[in-house]
Short mmCIF file of C-alpha atoms (C1' of nucleotides) in Angstrom, two decimals:
data_model
loop_
_atom_site.label_atom_id
_atom_site.label_comp_id
_atom_site.label_asym_id
_atom_site.label_seq_id
_atom_site.Cartn_x
_atom_site.Cartn_y
_atom_site.Cartn_z
CA UNK A 921 173.96 85.70 179.21
CA UNK A 922 175.14 88.22 176.65
CA UNK A 923 172.08 89.91 175.26
CA UNK A 924 174.02 91.93 172.75
CA UNK A 925 174.70 88.84 170.71
CA UNK A 926 171.01 88.02 170.66
CA UNK A 927 170.11 91.28 168.98
CA UNK A 928 171.03 89.83 165.62
CA UNK A 929 169.01 86.67 166.15
CA UNK A 930 166.01 88.41 167.65
CA UNK A 931 165.39 91.81 166.09
CA UNK A 932 162.52 92.40 168.50
CA UNK A 933 165.05 92.66 171.28
CA UNK A 934 167.05 95.15 169.27
CA UNK A 935 164.00 97.19 168.39
CA UNK A 936 162.56 97.38 171.91
CA UNK A 937 166.01 98.14 173.21
CA UNK A 938 166.02 101.22 170.99
CA UNK A 939 162.81 102.63 172.45
CA UNK A 940 162.68 101.38 176.04
CA UNK A 941 164.85 100.33 178.95
CA UNK A 942 164.56 96.61 179.63
CA UNK A 943 165.92 94.53 182.47
CA UNK A 944 167.85 91.36 181.78
CA UNK A 945 164.92 89.39 183.09
CA UNK A 946 162.59 91.07 180.64
CA UNK A 947 165.01 90.47 177.80
CA UNK A 948 165.20 86.83 178.70
CA UNK A 949 161.42 86.60 178.78
CA UNK A 950 161.31 88.04 175.28
CA UNK A 951 163.79 85.47 174.07
CA UNK A 952 161.68 82.74 175.59
CA UNK A 953 158.62 83.67 173.53
CA UNK A 954 157.45 80.79 171.36
CA UNK A 955 157.88 81.82 167.73
CA UNK A 956 156.55 80.10 164.65
CA UNK A 957 158.53 81.34 161.70
CA UNK A 958 156.84 81.57 158.34
CA UNK A 959 158.08 82.94 155.04
CA UNK A 960 155.82 85.20 153.00
CA UNK A 961 156.44 85.82 149.33
CA UNK A 962 156.52 89.32 147.91
CA UNK A 963 153.06 90.87 147.57
CA UNK A 964 151.38 88.29 149.77
CA UNK A 965 149.13 89.30 152.64
CA UNK A 966 150.15 88.43 156.18
CA UNK A 967 146.94 89.64 157.77
CA UNK A 968 143.84 90.84 155.97
CA UNK A 969 141.30 93.58 156.50
CA UNK A 970 138.44 92.00 158.43
CA UNK A 971 140.50 89.20 159.97
CA UNK A 972 140.29 88.39 163.66
CA UNK A 973 143.89 87.44 164.39
CA UNK A 974 144.82 85.13 167.24
CA UNK A 975 148.51 85.87 166.89
CA UNK A 976 150.76 88.82 166.21
CA UNK A 977 153.35 88.95 163.48
CA UNK A 978 156.91 89.99 164.16
CA UNK A 979 159.04 90.92 161.18
CA UNK A 980 162.32 88.99 161.28
CA UNK A 981 163.60 89.92 157.86
CA UNK A 982 162.26 91.63 154.78
CA UNK A 983 160.05 94.63 154.31
CA UNK A 984 156.37 94.83 155.15
CA UNK A 985 153.64 97.41 154.73
CA UNK A 986 150.31 98.29 156.25
CA UNK A 987 147.68 99.25 153.70
CA UNK A 988 144.05 99.54 152.87
CA UNK A 989 142.20 99.27 149.59
CA UNK A 990 139.43 101.78 148.99
CA UNK A 991 136.17 100.96 147.24
CA UNK A 992 137.33 102.72 144.07
CA UNK A 993 140.34 100.43 144.03
CA UNK A 994 142.87 102.96 145.23
CA UNK A 995 145.42 101.79 147.75
CA UNK A 996 146.77 103.75 150.67
CA UNK A 997 149.90 102.44 152.35
CA UNK A 998 149.96 103.59 155.96
CA UNK A 999 153.36 102.46 157.08
CA UNK A 1000 156.44 100.45 156.30
CA UNK A 1001 157.65 97.84 158.78
CA UNK A 1002 161.10 96.42 159.17
CA UNK A 1003 162.77 93.71 161.24
CA UNK A 1004 161.91 94.08 164.90
CA UNK A 1005 158.50 95.62 164.22
CA UNK A 1006 155.20 94.01 165.18
CA UNK A 1007 152.84 95.73 162.79
CA UNK A 1008 149.67 94.12 164.11
CA UNK A 1009 150.40 94.40 167.79
CA UNK A 1010 147.14 96.32 167.99
CA UNK A 1011 145.25 93.10 167.34
CA UNK A 1012 145.88 92.28 170.99
CA UNK A 1013 143.20 94.82 171.87
CA UNK A 1014 141.32 95.45 168.64
CA UNK A 1015 139.71 92.20 167.59
CA UNK A 1016 138.96 92.97 163.98
CA UNK A 1017 141.60 94.22 161.55
CA UNK A 1018 140.56 97.46 159.86
CA UNK A 1019 143.30 97.16 157.23
CA UNK A 1020 145.75 94.63 155.81
CA UNK A 1021 149.42 93.87 156.25
CA UNK A 1022 151.46 92.58 153.38
CA UNK A 1023 155.03 91.62 152.54
CA UNK A 1024 156.66 93.88 149.96
CA UNK A 1025 159.50 91.44 149.38
CA UNK A 1026 160.04 87.89 150.54
CA UNK A 1027 159.98 88.24 154.31
CA UNK A 1028 160.28 85.91 157.24
CA UNK A 1029 157.68 86.54 159.87
CA UNK A 1030 157.45 85.13 163.38
CA UNK A 1031 153.93 84.45 164.56
CA UNK A 1032 153.38 84.90 168.30
CA UNK A 1033 150.10 83.66 169.79
CA UNK A 1034 148.11 86.36 171.57
CA UNK A 1035 147.90 84.00 174.48
CA UNK A 1036 151.67 83.90 174.89
CA UNK A 1037 151.90 87.66 174.62
CA UNK A 1038 149.16 88.23 177.17
CA UNK A 1039 150.84 85.83 179.51
CA UNK A 1040 154.13 87.65 179.03
CA UNK A 1041 152.63 91.07 179.65
CA UNK A 1042 150.88 89.97 182.81
CA UNK A 1043 154.12 88.80 184.31
CA UNK A 1044 156.28 91.66 183.06
CA UNK A 1045 154.63 95.05 183.41
CA UNK A 1046 157.79 96.64 182.06
CA UNK A 1047 157.33 94.79 178.80
CA UNK A 1048 153.68 95.73 178.72
CA UNK A 1049 154.71 99.35 179.02
CA UNK A 1050 157.35 98.92 176.32
CA UNK A 1051 154.87 97.40 173.87
CA UNK A 1052 152.22 99.99 174.66
CA UNK A 1053 154.91 102.57 174.01
CA UNK A 1054 155.66 100.86 170.73
CA UNK A 1055 152.05 101.20 169.58
CA UNK A 1056 152.14 104.85 170.63
CA UNK A 1057 155.22 105.46 168.53
CA UNK A 1058 153.40 103.81 165.66
CA UNK A 1059 150.63 106.32 166.19
CA UNK A 1060 153.20 109.13 166.22
CA UNK A 1061 154.40 107.96 162.82
CA UNK A 1062 150.84 108.03 161.52
CA UNK A 1063 150.54 111.59 162.74
CA UNK A 1064 153.75 112.57 161.03
CA UNK A 1065 152.58 111.04 157.77
CA UNK A 1066 149.30 112.92 158.17
CA UNK A 1067 151.23 116.15 158.50
CA UNK A 1068 153.12 115.27 155.36
CA UNK A 1069 150.07 114.51 153.29
CA UNK A 1070 148.18 117.49 154.64
CA UNK A 1071 150.77 120.20 154.59
CA UNK A 1072 153.99 119.17 152.89
CA UNK A 1073 154.88 119.17 149.21
CA UNK A 1074 155.60 115.95 147.35
CA UNK A 1075 159.27 116.89 147.41
CA UNK A 1076 159.32 117.27 151.18
CA UNK A 1077 157.21 114.18 151.73
CA UNK A 1078 159.56 111.90 149.84
CA UNK A 1079 162.62 113.35 151.51
CA UNK A 1080 160.92 112.95 154.87
CA UNK A 1081 160.06 109.32 154.28
CA UNK A 1082 163.59 108.49 153.20
CA UNK A 1083 164.89 110.10 156.38
CA UNK A 1084 162.41 108.25 158.57
CA UNK A 1085 163.46 104.92 157.14
CA UNK A 1086 167.12 105.86 157.57
CA UNK A 1087 166.67 106.48 161.27
CA UNK A 1088 164.49 103.46 161.90
CA UNK A 1089 166.68 101.06 159.96
CA UNK A 1090 169.75 102.38 161.69
CA UNK A 1091 168.13 101.81 165.08
CA UNK A 1092 168.00 98.08 164.34
CA UNK A 1093 171.37 97.96 162.63
CA UNK A 1094 170.11 97.74 159.05
CA UNK A 1095 171.39 101.04 157.73
CA UNK A 1096 174.76 102.65 157.64
CA UNK A 1097 174.98 106.35 158.26
CA UNK A 1098 174.55 107.25 154.63
CA UNK A 1099 172.19 104.77 153.08
CA UNK A 1100 170.28 101.52 153.07
CA UNK A 1101 168.41 99.01 150.92
CA UNK A 1102 165.03 100.28 149.87
CA UNK A 1103 163.07 97.43 148.26
CA UNK A 1104 160.09 99.60 147.40
CA UNK A 1105 158.81 100.48 143.95
CA UNK A 1106 157.93 104.01 142.94
CA UNK A 1107 154.34 102.87 142.71
CA UNK A 1108 154.42 101.79 146.33
CA UNK A 1109 156.06 105.04 147.36
CA UNK A 1110 153.21 106.86 145.67
CA UNK A 1111 150.58 104.80 147.46
CA UNK A 1112 152.34 105.53 150.73
CA UNK A 1113 152.58 109.27 150.19
CA UNK A 1114 149.34 109.93 148.40
CA UNK A 1115 151.03 110.60 145.06
CA UNK A 1116 150.88 109.14 141.58
CA UNK A 1117 153.71 106.93 140.37
CA UNK A 1118 154.53 109.41 137.67
CA UNK A 1119 154.89 112.25 140.11
CA UNK A 1120 157.04 110.19 142.46
CA UNK A 1121 159.33 109.47 139.56
CA UNK A 1122 159.68 113.13 138.69
CA UNK A 1123 160.32 114.22 142.24
CA UNK A 1124 162.90 111.48 142.72
CA UNK A 1125 164.68 112.87 139.69
CA UNK A 1126 164.65 116.29 141.27
CA UNK A 1127 166.12 114.89 144.47
CA UNK A 1128 168.76 113.13 142.44
CA UNK A 1129 169.67 116.11 140.34
CA UNK A 1130 170.05 118.19 143.49
CA UNK A 1131 172.49 115.60 144.74
CA UNK A 1132 170.38 114.79 147.79
CA UNK A 1133 170.04 111.10 147.01
CA UNK A 1134 171.62 108.42 144.86
CA UNK A 1135 169.02 105.75 144.24
CA UNK A 1136 169.10 102.83 141.87
CA UNK A 1137 168.47 99.14 141.98
CA UNK A 1138 166.83 99.30 145.37
CA UNK A 1139 169.86 100.83 147.02
CA UNK A 1140 169.70 104.30 148.49
CA UNK A 1141 172.76 106.38 149.17
CA UNK A 1142 172.43 109.66 151.05
CA UNK A 1143 175.47 111.85 150.49
CA UNK A 1144 174.49 114.40 153.12
CA UNK A 1145 171.91 113.25 155.62
CA UNK A 1146 171.48 116.65 157.22
CA UNK A 1147 170.76 118.25 153.90
CA UNK A 1148 168.12 115.65 153.11
CA UNK A 1149 166.58 116.12 156.55
CA UNK A 1150 166.40 119.85 155.94
CA UNK A 1151 164.79 119.27 152.56
CA UNK A 1152 162.19 117.00 154.14
CA UNK A 1153 161.59 119.13 157.22
CA UNK A 1154 162.55 116.02 159.15
CA UNK A 1155 162.97 116.00 162.92
CA UNK A 1156 163.35 112.50 164.40
CA UNK A 1157 161.92 113.37 167.81
CA UNK A 1158 158.52 111.90 166.88
CA UNK A 1159 160.19 108.48 166.73
CA UNK A 1160 160.90 108.75 170.45
CA UNK A 1161 164.14 106.81 170.32
CA UNK A 1162 166.03 106.45 173.54
CA UNK A 1163 169.04 108.56 172.72
CA UNK B 1248 125.45 102.12 192.79
CA UNK B 1249 123.81 103.12 189.55
CA UNK B 1250 126.55 103.76 187.07
CA UNK B 1251 124.21 104.91 184.35
CA UNK B 1252 123.54 108.13 186.22
CA UNK B 1253 127.25 108.77 186.50
CA UNK B 1254 127.74 108.77 182.77
CA UNK B 1255 126.55 112.35 182.60
CA UNK B 1256 128.82 113.51 185.38
CA UNK B 1257 131.84 111.57 184.21
CA UNK B 1258 132.05 111.39 180.43
CA UNK B 1259 135.13 109.17 180.70
CA UNK B 1260 132.91 106.43 182.04
CA UNK B 1261 130.54 106.90 179.14
CA UNK B 1262 133.34 106.92 176.60
CA UNK B 1263 135.14 103.84 177.90
CA UNK B 1264 131.83 102.10 178.20
CA UNK B 1265 131.36 102.61 174.49
CA UNK B 1266 134.60 100.89 173.55
CA UNK B 1267 135.22 98.32 176.30
CA UNK B 1268 133.47 96.11 178.80
CA UNK B 1269 134.08 97.28 182.37
CA UNK B 1270 133.20 95.68 185.65
CA UNK B 1271 131.42 97.64 188.34
CA UNK B 1272 134.59 97.61 190.36
CA UNK B 1273 136.52 99.14 187.49
CA UNK B 1274 133.84 101.76 186.97
CA UNK B 1275 133.99 102.66 190.59
CA UNK B 1276 137.75 102.96 190.43
CA UNK B 1277 137.38 105.37 187.52
CA UNK B 1278 134.96 107.46 189.50
CA UNK B 1279 137.42 107.54 192.39
CA UNK B 1280 140.15 109.12 190.27
CA UNK B 1281 141.26 112.47 191.66
CA UNK B 1282 140.36 115.16 189.13
CA UNK B 1283 141.46 118.76 189.06
CA UNK B 1284 139.08 120.64 186.82
CA UNK B 1285 140.35 123.60 184.88
CA UNK B 1286 138.67 125.77 182.29
CA UNK B 1287 140.52 126.64 179.12
CA UNK B 1288 139.46 129.54 176.94
CA UNK B 1289 138.98 129.15 173.22
CA UNK B 1290 142.26 128.96 171.31
CA UNK B 1291 144.36 128.34 174.41
CA UNK B 1292 146.85 125.50 174.59
CA UNK B 1293 146.28 122.73 177.11
CA UNK B 1294 149.57 120.96 176.41
CA UNK B 1295 152.36 122.21 174.18
CA UNK B 1296 154.76 120.62 171.74
CA UNK B 1297 157.93 119.87 173.70
CA UNK B 1298 156.22 119.69 177.10
CA UNK B 1299 156.91 116.85 179.51
CA UNK B 1300 153.48 116.40 181.08
CA UNK B 1301 153.03 114.91 184.53
CA UNK B 1302 149.29 114.62 184.14
CA UNK B 1303 146.78 113.68 181.47
CA UNK B 1304 143.89 115.86 180.39
CA UNK B 1305 140.38 114.51 180.19
CA UNK B 1306 137.87 116.56 178.22
CA UNK B 1307 134.75 117.15 180.33
CA UNK B 1308 133.03 119.64 178.07
CA UNK B 1309 133.90 121.63 175.00
CA UNK B 1310 135.86 120.79 171.90
CA UNK B 1311 139.58 120.22 171.70
CA UNK B 1312 142.07 119.56 168.94
CA UNK B 1313 145.48 118.02 168.49
CA UNK B 1314 147.74 120.01 166.16
CA UNK B 1315 151.23 120.84 165.13
CA UNK B 1316 152.71 123.99 163.65
CA UNK B 1317 155.22 123.51 160.85
CA UNK B 1318 158.32 125.65 160.39
CA UNK B 1319 156.70 127.53 157.51
CA UNK B 1320 153.86 128.47 159.84
CA UNK B 1321 151.31 126.05 158.45
CA UNK B 1322 149.15 124.19 160.92
CA UNK B 1323 148.00 120.59 160.71
CA UNK B 1324 145.17 119.53 162.99
CA UNK B 1325 145.44 115.81 163.65
CA UNK B 1326 142.28 115.12 165.54
CA UNK B 1327 139.26 116.55 167.30
CA UNK B 1328 138.52 115.52 170.87
CA UNK B 1329 135.24 115.60 172.69
CA UNK B 1330 133.99 114.94 176.21
CA UNK B 1331 135.23 111.60 177.49
CA UNK B 1332 138.43 111.71 175.45
CA UNK B 1333 141.91 111.84 176.94
CA UNK B 1334 143.86 113.30 174.06
CA UNK B 1335 147.26 113.12 175.72
CA UNK B 1336 146.93 109.69 177.25
CA UNK B 1337 150.06 108.83 175.30
CA UNK B 1338 152.09 111.05 177.62
CA UNK B 1339 151.93 108.18 180.10
CA UNK B 1340 154.50 106.38 177.97
CA UNK B 1341 155.96 109.07 175.71
CA UNK B 1342 157.67 111.62 177.90
CA UNK B 1343 157.96 114.49 175.46
CA UNK B 1344 154.99 115.87 173.53
CA UNK B 1345 155.60 115.89 169.79
CA UNK B 1346 152.62 118.17 169.15
CA UNK B 1347 150.20 120.43 170.99
CA UNK B 1348 146.66 120.16 172.26
CA UNK B 1349 144.40 123.16 172.31
CA UNK B 1350 140.83 124.10 173.17
CA UNK B 1351 138.77 125.20 170.17
CA UNK B 1352 136.05 126.65 172.36
CA UNK B 1353 135.88 127.26 176.08
CA UNK B 1354 136.34 123.79 177.51
CA UNK B 1355 136.53 122.30 180.93
CA UNK B 1356 139.35 119.87 181.33
CA UNK B 1357 140.07 117.47 184.16
CA UNK B 1358 143.74 116.97 184.92
CA UNK B 1359 144.68 113.52 186.18
CA UNK B 1360 148.17 113.00 187.60
CA UNK B 1361 150.17 110.31 185.83
CA UNK B 1362 150.86 108.88 189.23
CA UNK B 1363 147.18 108.30 189.93
CA UNK B 1364 146.66 106.75 186.51
CA UNK B 1365 149.63 104.43 186.88
CA UNK B 1366 148.39 103.39 190.27
CA UNK B 1367 144.96 102.73 188.83
CA UNK B 1368 146.28 100.68 185.92
CA UNK B 1369 148.45 98.51 188.14
CA UNK B 1370 145.47 97.54 190.23
CA UNK B 1371 143.01 97.13 187.38
CA UNK B 1372 144.46 95.35 184.37
CA UNK B 1373 141.07 95.57 182.70
CA UNK B 1374 141.28 99.35 182.78
CA UNK B 1375 144.82 99.23 181.50
CA UNK B 1376 143.59 97.19 178.57
CA UNK B 1377 140.70 99.60 178.00
CA UNK B 1378 142.97 102.62 177.93
CA UNK B 1379 145.52 100.90 175.72
CA UNK B 1380 142.62 100.07 173.44
CA UNK B 1381 141.62 103.71 173.51
CA UNK B 1382 145.04 104.81 172.28
CA UNK B 1383 144.83 102.16 169.57
CA UNK B 1384 141.51 103.51 168.41
CA UNK B 1385 143.09 106.94 168.34
CA UNK B 1386 145.74 105.48 166.05
CA UNK B 1387 143.01 103.95 163.88
CA UNK B 1388 141.52 107.41 163.48
CA UNK B 1389 144.89 108.77 162.41
CA UNK B 1390 145.10 106.04 159.81
CA UNK B 1391 141.65 106.86 158.52
CA UNK B 1392 142.56 110.54 158.24
CA UNK B 1393 145.71 109.51 156.40
CA UNK B 1394 143.62 107.58 153.93
CA UNK B 1395 141.46 110.62 153.46
CA UNK B 1396 144.30 113.01 152.83
CA UNK B 1397 146.13 110.56 150.62
CA UNK B 1398 143.36 109.15 148.52
CA UNK B 1399 140.05 110.92 149.00
CA UNK B 1400 138.78 114.11 147.40
CA UNK B 1401 138.07 117.21 149.45
CA UNK B 1402 134.37 116.46 149.07
CA UNK B 1403 134.72 112.95 150.46
CA UNK B 1404 137.07 114.06 153.20
CA UNK B 1405 134.69 116.65 154.59
CA UNK B 1406 131.73 114.29 154.43
CA UNK B 1407 133.82 111.63 156.13
CA UNK B 1408 134.85 113.90 158.97
CA UNK B 1409 131.29 115.01 159.59
CA UNK B 1410 130.25 111.36 159.80
CA UNK B 1411 133.07 110.47 162.16
CA UNK B 1412 132.10 113.23 164.55
CA UNK B 1413 128.47 112.16 164.33
CA UNK B 1414 129.27 108.64 165.44
CA UNK B 1415 131.73 109.65 168.15
CA UNK B 1416 129.48 112.34 169.60
CA UNK B 1417 126.54 109.99 169.57
CA UNK B 1418 128.57 107.39 171.46
CA UNK B 1419 128.85 109.80 174.38
CA UNK B 1420 125.34 111.13 174.09
CA UNK B 1421 126.21 114.47 172.48
CA UNK B 1422 124.58 113.99 169.11
CA UNK B 1423 121.11 113.10 168.03
CA UNK B 1424 120.71 110.80 165.10
CA UNK B 1425 120.66 113.59 162.58
CA UNK B 1426 123.00 116.29 163.79
CA UNK B 1427 125.12 117.95 166.42
CA UNK B 1428 126.90 121.14 167.43
CA UNK B 1429 130.05 121.70 165.43
CA UNK B 1430 131.99 124.57 166.98
CA UNK B 1431 134.70 124.51 164.35
CA UNK B 1432 135.51 127.24 161.85
CA UNK B 1433 136.03 126.54 158.18
CA UNK B 1434 139.64 127.53 158.67
CA UNK B 1435 140.04 124.83 161.30
CA UNK B 1436 138.32 122.29 159.09
CA UNK B 1437 140.83 123.11 156.40
CA UNK B 1438 143.78 122.68 158.73
CA UNK B 1439 142.37 119.34 159.79
CA UNK B 1440 141.81 118.05 156.29
CA UNK B 1441 144.79 119.53 154.50
CA UNK B 1442 142.68 122.03 152.58
CA UNK B 1443 142.52 125.79 152.23
CA UNK B 1444 139.74 127.72 153.93
CA UNK B 1445 138.44 128.86 150.58
CA UNK B 1446 138.15 125.37 149.27
CA UNK B 1447 136.44 124.12 152.42
CA UNK B 1448 133.90 126.85 151.98
CA UNK B 1449 133.19 125.87 148.39
CA UNK B 1450 132.90 122.18 149.15
CA UNK B 1451 130.57 122.87 152.07
CA UNK B 1452 128.38 124.76 149.65
CA UNK B 1453 128.37 121.76 147.35
CA UNK B 1454 127.36 119.51 150.22
CA UNK B 1455 124.63 121.96 151.15
CA UNK B 1456 123.31 122.31 147.65
CA UNK B 1457 123.14 118.55 147.31
CA UNK B 1458 121.04 118.51 150.45
CA UNK B 1459 123.51 116.34 152.33
CA UNK B 1460 124.01 118.80 155.17
CA UNK B 1461 122.40 121.83 156.71
CA UNK B 1462 125.07 123.80 158.48
CA UNK B 1463 124.90 127.27 159.98
CA UNK B 1464 125.84 128.94 163.20
CA UNK B 1465 127.82 126.00 164.42
CA UNK B 1466 124.89 123.62 164.19
CA UNK B 1467 124.97 120.70 161.80
CA UNK B 1468 121.88 118.91 160.61
CA UNK B 1469 122.21 115.74 158.57
CA UNK B 1470 118.97 114.99 156.72
CA UNK B 1471 120.09 111.55 155.57
CA UNK B 1472 123.00 110.07 157.45
CA UNK B 1473 123.38 107.10 155.16
CA UNK B 1474 123.60 109.30 152.13
CA UNK B 1475 126.31 111.41 153.76
CA UNK B 1476 128.20 108.28 154.76
CA UNK B 1477 128.06 107.06 151.20
CA UNK B 1478 129.32 110.43 149.96
CA UNK B 1479 132.22 110.27 152.40
CA UNK B 1480 133.01 106.60 151.87
CA UNK B 1481 132.47 106.30 155.61
CA UNK B 1482 132.49 102.97 157.43
CA UNK B 1483 132.51 103.27 161.21
CA UNK B 1484 134.25 99.99 161.86
CA UNK B 1485 137.62 101.71 162.36
CA UNK B 1486 136.17 103.34 165.47
CA UNK B 1487 135.86 99.89 167.05
CA UNK B 1488 132.75 100.70 169.05
CA UNK B 1489 131.28 97.90 171.07
CA UNK B 1490 128.10 97.38 169.13
"C1'" DC C 190 128.52 152.10 165.65
"C1'" DG C 191 132.91 150.45 164.70
"C1'" DA C 192 135.98 146.53 164.97
"C1'" DA C 193 137.02 141.84 164.50
"C1'" DG C 194 136.43 137.42 163.09
"C1'" DG C 195 134.34 134.39 160.10
"C1'" DC C 196 132.09 133.51 155.66
"C1'" DT C 197 131.68 134.11 150.69
"C1'" DT C 198 133.01 135.20 145.97
"C1'" DG C 199 136.02 135.94 141.82
"C1'" DA C 200 140.17 135.47 139.25
"C1'" DT C 201 144.49 133.39 138.53
"C1'" DA C 202 148.10 130.08 139.21
"C1'" DG C 203 150.33 125.92 140.28
"C1'" DA C 204 150.97 121.30 141.99
"C1'" DC C 205 149.80 117.08 140.86
"C1'" DC C 206 146.95 113.64 138.12
"C1'" DT C 207 145.67 110.91 134.10
"C1'" DC C 208 146.48 108.86 129.88
"C1'" DA C 209 149.61 106.90 126.75
"C1'" DA C 210 153.68 105.20 125.13
"C1'" DA C 211 158.55 104.17 125.11
"C1'" DC C 212 162.44 102.35 127.54
"C1'" DA C 213 165.28 99.33 130.66
"C1'" DC C 214 166.19 95.21 132.76
"C1'" DA C 215 165.79 90.55 134.74
"C1'" DG C 216 163.99 86.08 134.25
"C1'" DT C 217 162.14 82.38 131.11
"C1'" DG C 218 162.12 79.21 127.57
"C1'" DG C 219 163.25 77.37 123.16
"C1'" DC D 1478 172.32 82.50 122.88
"C1'" DC D 1479 168.60 85.15 121.82
"C1'" DA D 1480 163.75 86.34 121.34
"C1'" DC D 1481 159.97 86.98 124.73
"C1'" DT D 1482 157.59 88.50 128.67
"C1'" DG D 1483 156.73 91.08 132.71
"C1'" DT D 1484 157.60 94.49 135.86
"C1'" DG D 1485 159.36 98.76 136.91
"C1'" DT D 1486 161.01 103.30 135.26
"C1'" DT D 1487 160.91 107.28 132.37
"C1'" DT D 1488 159.00 110.83 129.26
"C1'" DG D 1489 155.41 113.82 127.06
"C1'" DA D 1490 151.03 116.21 126.78
"C1'" DG D 1491 146.92 117.79 128.55
"C1'" DG D 1492 143.66 118.38 132.23
"C1'" DT D 1493 141.84 119.18 136.99
"C1'" DC D 1494 141.71 119.82 141.65
"C1'" DT D 1495 143.00 122.79 144.95
"C1'" DA D 1496 145.90 126.85 146.49
"C1'" DT D 1497 146.66 131.71 146.59
"C1'" DC D 1498 145.52 136.41 146.42
"C1'" DA D 1499 142.30 139.93 147.04
"C1'" DA D 1500 138.18 141.82 148.16
"C1'" DG D 1501 133.45 142.31 149.87
"C1'" DC D 1502 129.93 140.80 153.15
"C1'" DC D 1503 127.83 139.35 157.37
"C1'" DT D 1504 127.34 138.67 162.28
"C1'" DT D 1505 128.67 139.36 166.88
"C1'" DC D 1506 130.09 142.09 170.51
"C1'" DG D 1507 132.06 145.75 173.21
#
DNA sequence: CGAAGGCTTGATAGACCTCAAACACAGTGG
DNA sequence: CCACTGTGTTTGAGGTCTATCAAGCCTTCG
């Protein structure tokens, strides 16, 4: 069995392979998971604040975000999720959702019953460790975003986010070295970074005029990745990738 | 064996009991963990950014924080930890620390070898689930802090933090209904909330003058908890306590 | 009693927000 | 084929929250 060829078909395999060492047996077990694929339109919720999910959602294609709406109507986006990610893996151990997960563009999502996952993890402690690790890396990303919103300028924050997505997309084969598709509006960027749309727009123009990014029509080109990383004070070690 | 009386001696038992259901056997196994107790002075690091820990630290008494220093010298505090917490539990699955953990006041810390923990978790899947859940709740707190720094005013943020500590301290028996010891300087509060010391001071005065808090000498009194929660837009559900 | 750390206050500045409107572009329908 | 609509982007002007700088004050402790 050639697992390399399955990476395309099953992005979860690709993703976990980028953060943990898996045996062939474990990889096979992952491939054997029963998946129900469902397509979500742009701006539709996959899981809602207050829900008690009985399955986890694995992103197969598209772009997904984790967010919460505050009483005053403001929205905070707490993370972007890409193919291979299981944004609500936590629902395995936290019964009630304390936020929502939504598709930003049309996305195909595989639903995996909790039952199947629990069964899998019982039999394969290595996979249990890998998924626990995955949730810990998620937490590390939250921390890094916290640092950004607490102590970095808007300019740095945006540069940092663009770098994070570069690295993560590349780890699952969805980015080339110098760019990727970014199907996110400036409004959504603002909600993710704690900024107003207007300010995001102005800072993006700064980044453009400095030649750090070329961004239009949802396509991002990064002429010099290291320069952008420096501008965003970005160090990928918090993503805990294997190499 | 009366486990209730052990809660005092072993705050971990108390803490886990507040977030998960444990059998007597599991409780006993927790009590059997080999602990090496060590006292850390105020402002001394327990684990450092870049370390590769071989043990986890359990807070027995005192007050601890998770933080990171940025290149420009700024500090972001990403969480406060109290007796019963294991702030670096993640080191079980993430080899390299991407931040530091430090005592804010003299604190006694129990060091638990990874080996012992792994052994424990293999034998007691229920405890493994409880500790995984604990790291997920940690992540939920990060998310809530993110929301604060992204979308809440300084006034709300401070009120929110004071409420969070109230609930968490109460869950391990360290707070009465209307207050607790808060051994944190205004400078540290600022670093935790992404604010300057000066501004923290002014907002605290606002909170005081509105009668929402009485704070001096490291002791916080909350005349009306519900009012403070309303001021901080605080809803404890993200802490995922049992009841 | 002096030193040190933390708290408080005042004045000034800047980053970012809000409001408001114009512009660009893709999709829709007649 | 061209108005029409909607969403996203861009620009301008004014305002505010919060940072920074600088100093004085208070308490604790050796």
